[in-house]
mmCIF file of C-alpha atoms in Angstrom:
data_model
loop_
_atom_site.group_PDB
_atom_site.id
_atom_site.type_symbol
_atom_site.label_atom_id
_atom_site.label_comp_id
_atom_site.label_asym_id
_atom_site.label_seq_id
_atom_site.Cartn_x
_atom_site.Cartn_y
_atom_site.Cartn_z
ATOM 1 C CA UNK A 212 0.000 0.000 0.000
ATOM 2 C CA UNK A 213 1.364 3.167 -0.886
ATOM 3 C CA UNK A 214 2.283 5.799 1.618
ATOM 4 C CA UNK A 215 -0.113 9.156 1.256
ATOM 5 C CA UNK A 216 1.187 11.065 3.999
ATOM 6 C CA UNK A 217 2.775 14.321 2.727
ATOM 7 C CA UNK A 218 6.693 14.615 2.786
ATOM 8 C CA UNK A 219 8.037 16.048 5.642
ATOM 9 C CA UNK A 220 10.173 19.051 5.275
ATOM 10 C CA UNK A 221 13.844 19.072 5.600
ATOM 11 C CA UNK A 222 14.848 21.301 8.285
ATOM 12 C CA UNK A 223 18.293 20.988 7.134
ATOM 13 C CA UNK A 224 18.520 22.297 3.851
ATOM 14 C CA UNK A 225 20.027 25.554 3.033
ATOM 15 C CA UNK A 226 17.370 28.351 2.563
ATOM 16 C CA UNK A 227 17.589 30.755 -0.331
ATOM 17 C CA UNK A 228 17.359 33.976 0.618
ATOM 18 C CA UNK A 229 17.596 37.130 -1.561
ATOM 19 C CA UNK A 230 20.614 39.354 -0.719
ATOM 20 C CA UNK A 231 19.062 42.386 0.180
ATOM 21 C CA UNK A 232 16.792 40.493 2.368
ATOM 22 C CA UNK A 233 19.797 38.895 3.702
ATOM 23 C CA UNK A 234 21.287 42.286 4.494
ATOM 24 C CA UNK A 235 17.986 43.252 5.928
ATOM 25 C CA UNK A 236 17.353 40.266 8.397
ATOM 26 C CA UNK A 237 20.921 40.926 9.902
ATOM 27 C CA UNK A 238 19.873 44.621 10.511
ATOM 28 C CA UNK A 239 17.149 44.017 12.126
ATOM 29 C CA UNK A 240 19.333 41.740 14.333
ATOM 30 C CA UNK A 241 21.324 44.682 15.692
ATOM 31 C CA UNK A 242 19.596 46.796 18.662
ATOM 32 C CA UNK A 243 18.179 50.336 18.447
ATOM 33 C CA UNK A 244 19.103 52.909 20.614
ATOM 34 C CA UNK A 245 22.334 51.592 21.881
ATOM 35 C CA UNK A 246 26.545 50.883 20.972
ATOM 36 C CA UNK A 247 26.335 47.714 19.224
ATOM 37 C CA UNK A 248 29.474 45.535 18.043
ATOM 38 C CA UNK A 249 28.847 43.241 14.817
ATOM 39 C CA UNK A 250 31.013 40.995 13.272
ATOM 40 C CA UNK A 251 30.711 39.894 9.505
ATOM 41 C CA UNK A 252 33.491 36.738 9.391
ATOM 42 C CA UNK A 253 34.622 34.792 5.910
ATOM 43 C CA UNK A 254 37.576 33.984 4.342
ATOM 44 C CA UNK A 255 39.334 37.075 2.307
ATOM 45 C CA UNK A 256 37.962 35.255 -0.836
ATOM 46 C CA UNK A 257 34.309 35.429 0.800
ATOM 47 C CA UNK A 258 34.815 39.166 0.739
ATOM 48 C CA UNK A 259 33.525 40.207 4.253
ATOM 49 C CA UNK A 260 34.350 43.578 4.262
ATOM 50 C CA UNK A 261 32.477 44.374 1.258
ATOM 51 C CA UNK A 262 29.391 42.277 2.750
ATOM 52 C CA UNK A 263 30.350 44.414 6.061
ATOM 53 C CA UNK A 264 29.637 47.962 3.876
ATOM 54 C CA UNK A 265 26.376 46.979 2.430
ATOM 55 C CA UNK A 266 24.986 46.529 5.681
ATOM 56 C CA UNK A 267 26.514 49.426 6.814
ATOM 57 C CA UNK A 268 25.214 51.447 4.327
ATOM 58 C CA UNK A 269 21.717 49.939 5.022
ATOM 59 C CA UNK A 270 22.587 50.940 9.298
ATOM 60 C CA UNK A 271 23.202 54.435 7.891
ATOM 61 C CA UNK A 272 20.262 54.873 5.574
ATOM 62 C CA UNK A 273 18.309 54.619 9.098
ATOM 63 C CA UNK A 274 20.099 56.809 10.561
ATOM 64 C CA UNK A 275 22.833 55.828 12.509
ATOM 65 C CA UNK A 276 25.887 55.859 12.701
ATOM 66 C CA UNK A 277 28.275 52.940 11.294
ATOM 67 C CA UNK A 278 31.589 52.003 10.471
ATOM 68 C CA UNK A 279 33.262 49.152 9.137
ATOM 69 C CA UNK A 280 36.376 47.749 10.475
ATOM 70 C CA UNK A 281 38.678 45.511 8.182
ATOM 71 C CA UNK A 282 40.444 43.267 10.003
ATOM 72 C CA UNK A 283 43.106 43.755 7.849
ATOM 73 C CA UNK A 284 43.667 47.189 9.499
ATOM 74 C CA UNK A 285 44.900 45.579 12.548
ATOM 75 C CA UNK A 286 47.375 43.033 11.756
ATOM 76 C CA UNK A 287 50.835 42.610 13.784
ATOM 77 C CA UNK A 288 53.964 44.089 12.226
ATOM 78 C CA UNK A 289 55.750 41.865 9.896
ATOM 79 C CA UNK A 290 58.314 41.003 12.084
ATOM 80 C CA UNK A 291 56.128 39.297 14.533
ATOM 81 C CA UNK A 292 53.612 37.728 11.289
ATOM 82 C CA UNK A 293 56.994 36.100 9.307
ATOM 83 C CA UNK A 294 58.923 35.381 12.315
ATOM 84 C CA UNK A 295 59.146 31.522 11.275
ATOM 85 C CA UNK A 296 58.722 32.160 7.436
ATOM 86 C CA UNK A 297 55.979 34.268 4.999
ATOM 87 C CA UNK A 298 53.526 31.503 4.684
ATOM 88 C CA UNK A 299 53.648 29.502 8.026
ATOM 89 C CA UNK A 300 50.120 28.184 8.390
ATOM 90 C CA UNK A 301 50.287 28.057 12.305
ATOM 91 C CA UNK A 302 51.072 32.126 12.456
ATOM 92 C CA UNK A 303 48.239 32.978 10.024
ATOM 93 C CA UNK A 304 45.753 31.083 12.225
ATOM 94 C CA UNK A 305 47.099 31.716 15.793
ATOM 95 C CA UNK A 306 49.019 35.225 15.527
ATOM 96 C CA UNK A 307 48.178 37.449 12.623
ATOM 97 C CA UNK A 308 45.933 39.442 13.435
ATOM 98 C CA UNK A 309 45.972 41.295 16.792
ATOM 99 C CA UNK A 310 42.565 40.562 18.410
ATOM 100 C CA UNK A 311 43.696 42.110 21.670
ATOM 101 C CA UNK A 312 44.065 45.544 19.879
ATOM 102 C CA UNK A 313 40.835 44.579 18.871
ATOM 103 C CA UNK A 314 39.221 43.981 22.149
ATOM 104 C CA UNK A 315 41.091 47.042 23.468
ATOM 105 C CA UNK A 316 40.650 50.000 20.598
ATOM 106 C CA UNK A 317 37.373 48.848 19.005
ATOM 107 C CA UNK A 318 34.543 46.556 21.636
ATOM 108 C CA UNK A 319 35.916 48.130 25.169
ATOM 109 C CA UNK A 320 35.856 51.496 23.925
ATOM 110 C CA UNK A 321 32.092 50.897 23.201
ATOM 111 C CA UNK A 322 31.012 48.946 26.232
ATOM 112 C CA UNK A 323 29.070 51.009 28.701
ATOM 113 C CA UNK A 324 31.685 51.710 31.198
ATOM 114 C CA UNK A 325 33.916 52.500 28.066
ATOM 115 C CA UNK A 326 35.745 55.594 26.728
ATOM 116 C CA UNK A 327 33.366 55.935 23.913
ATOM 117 C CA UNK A 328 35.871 56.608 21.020
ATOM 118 C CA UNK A 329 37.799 53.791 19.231
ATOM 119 C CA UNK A 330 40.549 53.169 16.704
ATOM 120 C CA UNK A 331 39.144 52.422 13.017
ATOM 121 C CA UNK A 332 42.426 51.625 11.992
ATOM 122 C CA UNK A 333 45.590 50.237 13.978
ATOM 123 C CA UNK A 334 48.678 48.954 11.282
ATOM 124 C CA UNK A 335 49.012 49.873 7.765
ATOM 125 C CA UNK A 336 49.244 46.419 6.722
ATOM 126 C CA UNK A 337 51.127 47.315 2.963
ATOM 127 C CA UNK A 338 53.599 49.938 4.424
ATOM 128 C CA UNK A 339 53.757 47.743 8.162
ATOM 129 C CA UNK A 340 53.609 51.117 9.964
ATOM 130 C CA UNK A 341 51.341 52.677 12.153
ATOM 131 C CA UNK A 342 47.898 53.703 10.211
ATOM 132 C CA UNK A 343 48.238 57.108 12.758
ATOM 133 C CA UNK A 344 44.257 56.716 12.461
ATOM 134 C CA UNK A 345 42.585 59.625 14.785
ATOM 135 C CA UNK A 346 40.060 58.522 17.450
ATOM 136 C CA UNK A 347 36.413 58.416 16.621
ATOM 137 C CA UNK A 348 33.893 59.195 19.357
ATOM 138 C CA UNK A 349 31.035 56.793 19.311
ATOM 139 C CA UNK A 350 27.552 58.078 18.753
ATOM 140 C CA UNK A 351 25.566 57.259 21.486
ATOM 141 C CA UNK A 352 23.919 54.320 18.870
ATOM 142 C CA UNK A 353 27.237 53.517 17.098
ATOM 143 C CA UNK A 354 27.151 50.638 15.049
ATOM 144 C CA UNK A 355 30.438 49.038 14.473
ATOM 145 C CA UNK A 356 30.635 45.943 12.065
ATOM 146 C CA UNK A 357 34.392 44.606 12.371
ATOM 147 C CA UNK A 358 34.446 42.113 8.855
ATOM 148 C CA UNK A 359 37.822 39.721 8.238
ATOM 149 C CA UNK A 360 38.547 35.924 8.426
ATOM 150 C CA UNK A 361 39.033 33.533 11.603
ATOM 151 C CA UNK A 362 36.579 35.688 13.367
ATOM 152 C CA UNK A 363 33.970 33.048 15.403
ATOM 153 C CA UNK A 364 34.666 33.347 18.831
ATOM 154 C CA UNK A 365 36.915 36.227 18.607
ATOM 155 C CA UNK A 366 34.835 38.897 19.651
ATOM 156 C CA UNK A 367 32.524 39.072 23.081
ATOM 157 C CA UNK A 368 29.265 39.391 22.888
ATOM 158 C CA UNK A 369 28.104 41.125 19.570
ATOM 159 C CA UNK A 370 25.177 41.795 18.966
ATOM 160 C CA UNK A 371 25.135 39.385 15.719
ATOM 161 C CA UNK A 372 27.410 37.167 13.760
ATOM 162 C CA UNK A 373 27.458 36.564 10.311
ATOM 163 C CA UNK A 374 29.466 33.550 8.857
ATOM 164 C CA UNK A 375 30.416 33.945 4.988
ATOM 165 C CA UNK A 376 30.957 30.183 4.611
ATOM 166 C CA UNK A 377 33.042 28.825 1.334
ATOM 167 C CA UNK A 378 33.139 25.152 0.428
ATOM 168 C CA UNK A 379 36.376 24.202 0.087
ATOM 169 C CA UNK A 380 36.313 23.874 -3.577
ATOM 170 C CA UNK A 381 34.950 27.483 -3.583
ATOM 171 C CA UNK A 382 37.647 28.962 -1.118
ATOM 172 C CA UNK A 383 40.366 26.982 -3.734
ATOM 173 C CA UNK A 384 39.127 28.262 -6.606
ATOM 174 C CA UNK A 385 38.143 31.932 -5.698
ATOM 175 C CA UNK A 386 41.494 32.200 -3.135
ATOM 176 C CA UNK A 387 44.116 34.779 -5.165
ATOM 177 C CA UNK A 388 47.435 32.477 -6.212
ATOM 178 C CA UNK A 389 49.506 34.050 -4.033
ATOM 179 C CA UNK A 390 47.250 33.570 -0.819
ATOM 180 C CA UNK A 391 46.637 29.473 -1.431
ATOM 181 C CA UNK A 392 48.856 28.873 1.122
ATOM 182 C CA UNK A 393 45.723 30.458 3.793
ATOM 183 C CA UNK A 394 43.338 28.081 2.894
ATOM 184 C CA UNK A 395 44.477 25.023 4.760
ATOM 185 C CA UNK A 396 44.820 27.231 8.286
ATOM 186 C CA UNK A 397 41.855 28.475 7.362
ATOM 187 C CA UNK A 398 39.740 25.216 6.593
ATOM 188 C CA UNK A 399 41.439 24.084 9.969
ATOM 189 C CA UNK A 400 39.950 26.797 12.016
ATOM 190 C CA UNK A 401 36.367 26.647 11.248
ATOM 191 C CA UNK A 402 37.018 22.598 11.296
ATOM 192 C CA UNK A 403 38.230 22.923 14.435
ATOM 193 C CA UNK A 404 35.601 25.606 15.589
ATOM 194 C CA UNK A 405 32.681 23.701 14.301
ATOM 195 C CA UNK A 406 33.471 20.670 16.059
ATOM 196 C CA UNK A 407 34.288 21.642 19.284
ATOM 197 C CA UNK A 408 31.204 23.678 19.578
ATOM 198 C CA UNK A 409 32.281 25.235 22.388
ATOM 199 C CA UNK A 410 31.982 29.124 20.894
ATOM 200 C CA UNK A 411 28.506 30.612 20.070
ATOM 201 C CA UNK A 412 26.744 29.915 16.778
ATOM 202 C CA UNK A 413 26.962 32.349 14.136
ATOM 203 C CA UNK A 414 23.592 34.080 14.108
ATOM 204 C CA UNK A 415 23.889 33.648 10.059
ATOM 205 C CA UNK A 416 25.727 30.917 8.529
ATOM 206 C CA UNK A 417 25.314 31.536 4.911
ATOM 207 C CA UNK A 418 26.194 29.207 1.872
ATOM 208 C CA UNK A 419 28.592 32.238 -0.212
ATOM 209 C CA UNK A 420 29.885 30.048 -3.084
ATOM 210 C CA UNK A 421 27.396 32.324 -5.468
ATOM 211 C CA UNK A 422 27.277 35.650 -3.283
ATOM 212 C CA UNK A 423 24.270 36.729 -5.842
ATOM 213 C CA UNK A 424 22.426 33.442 -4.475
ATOM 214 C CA UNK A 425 23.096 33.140 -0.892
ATOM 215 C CA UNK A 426 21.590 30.922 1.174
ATOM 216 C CA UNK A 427 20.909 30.531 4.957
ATOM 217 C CA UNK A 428 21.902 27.291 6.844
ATOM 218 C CA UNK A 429 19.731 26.614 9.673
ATOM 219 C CA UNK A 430 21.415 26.984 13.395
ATOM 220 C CA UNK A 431 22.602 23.248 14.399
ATOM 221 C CA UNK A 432 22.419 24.131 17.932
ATOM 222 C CA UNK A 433 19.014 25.493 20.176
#
C-alpha cells in the first residue's frame, strides 16, 4: 500500500534567501538605541568587508551611525607575522591578526563603562607602519561591524554574527594564487571551531559560493 502522507520538510537544507533580504534580516538583528558591536566573518575570498559595507550602508540609511572595520587594518607588524617564514600556516591562524588591539581599541571602547571613542584603523598592513588613524567618538547608537577571516569566537558578545561560509572547492578556486597557502589554516579553524562547539553559533551561517544566491543554513544548535 502506498504511503499518502505528505513529505516532511527538511529542516536541514540551506534556505535561499535574496541578498538584500539577507542584508535586511541581519539589521534588524542589531539593537536600536544603543553601541552595538557586529562581526561579519569569511575567508578574504568570501569578501567580508564588502558584505560588512552593504549593511553598513543599510545601518546608515536609518540613521545611525556605522563604520566598518577591516580586520586587515589591525594586523601585527611583519616582524612578529613572518617570524618563522611568509607563509607559516600556524602564524596565520594563531598570531596574525591582533585581536587584543581589537578587544582594546574597538569593543571596550564601546562597552558602557567604556571611553566611547575607538581606533578604526591600527597597522598599515602594505607599508607595516602605524595607520596614525585619529580617534572616533562613538555616537551614542554607534554601530560598528568589524568584517575579516578567523573571526567566530573572537569577539565578546556582539550583537550578531554573520558567517560567509566557502566550500572548500569554492575557497580553492576563488582564493588569489599568491594567498593558497591560507586556505588550509583556514579550513582548519572553522574545522576545528565547528566541532568543538564550544563558541557561540553564528547568528547567520550563509552558503557564499554564489554571493548573488546566498543561502541561509539553519542553526545546528538550540
Amino acid at each position: 500500500m502506498l504511503n499518502s502522507d505528505p513529505p516532511r520538510p527538511d529542516f536541514t537544507a540551506p534556505l535561499p534567501i535574496f541578498p538584500d533580504v539577507l542584508v535586511e534580516s541581519v539589521v534588524d538583528r542589531i539593537p536600536v538605541r544603543e553601541r552595538s558591536i557586529a562581526v561579519v566573518d569569511g575567508a578574504d575570498a568570501a569578501d567580508p568587508v564588502e558584505f560588512a559595507h552593504r549593511v553598513s550602508r543599510r545601518v546608515q540609511s536609518t540613521g545611525r551611525a556605522c563604520d566598518v572595520i577591516d580586520l586587515h587594518d589591525f594586523v601585527r607588524p611583519a616582524s612578529l607575522r613572518f617570524e618563522y617564514s611568509h607563509t607559516d600556516e600556524l602564524s596565520y591562524r594563531t598570531a596574525w591578526f591582533d585581536f587584543n588591539a581589537v578587544h582594546r581599541e574597538i569593543v571596550s571602547p564601546l562597552a558602557s563603562n567604556g571611553r566611547g571613542s575607538y581606533l578604526p584603523r591600527l597597522w598599515d598592513e602594505a607599508a607595516d607602519r602605524s595607520a596614525r588613524a585619529k580617534l572616533v567618538v562613538a555616537a551614542s547608537d554607534q554601530v560598528l561591524i568589524i568584517a575579516g577571516p578567523m573571526m567566530l569566537g573572537r569577539i565578546a558578545d556582539p550583537s550578531a554574527v554573520v558567517h560567509l561560509q566557502l566550500s572548500p572547492g569554492a575557497l580553492r578556486r576563488q582564493t588569489r594564487g599568491d594567498q593558497h597557502w591560507t586556505i588550509e589554516p583556514l579550513l582548519r579553524f572553522y574545522e576545528e571551531y565547528s566541532d568543538a562547539r564550544e563558541g557561540p553559533e553564528p547568528d547567520f551561517t550563509v552558503r557564499w559560493d554564489h554571493p548573488e544566491r546566498p543561502a541561509i543554513l539553519p542553526r545546528s544548535r538550540t
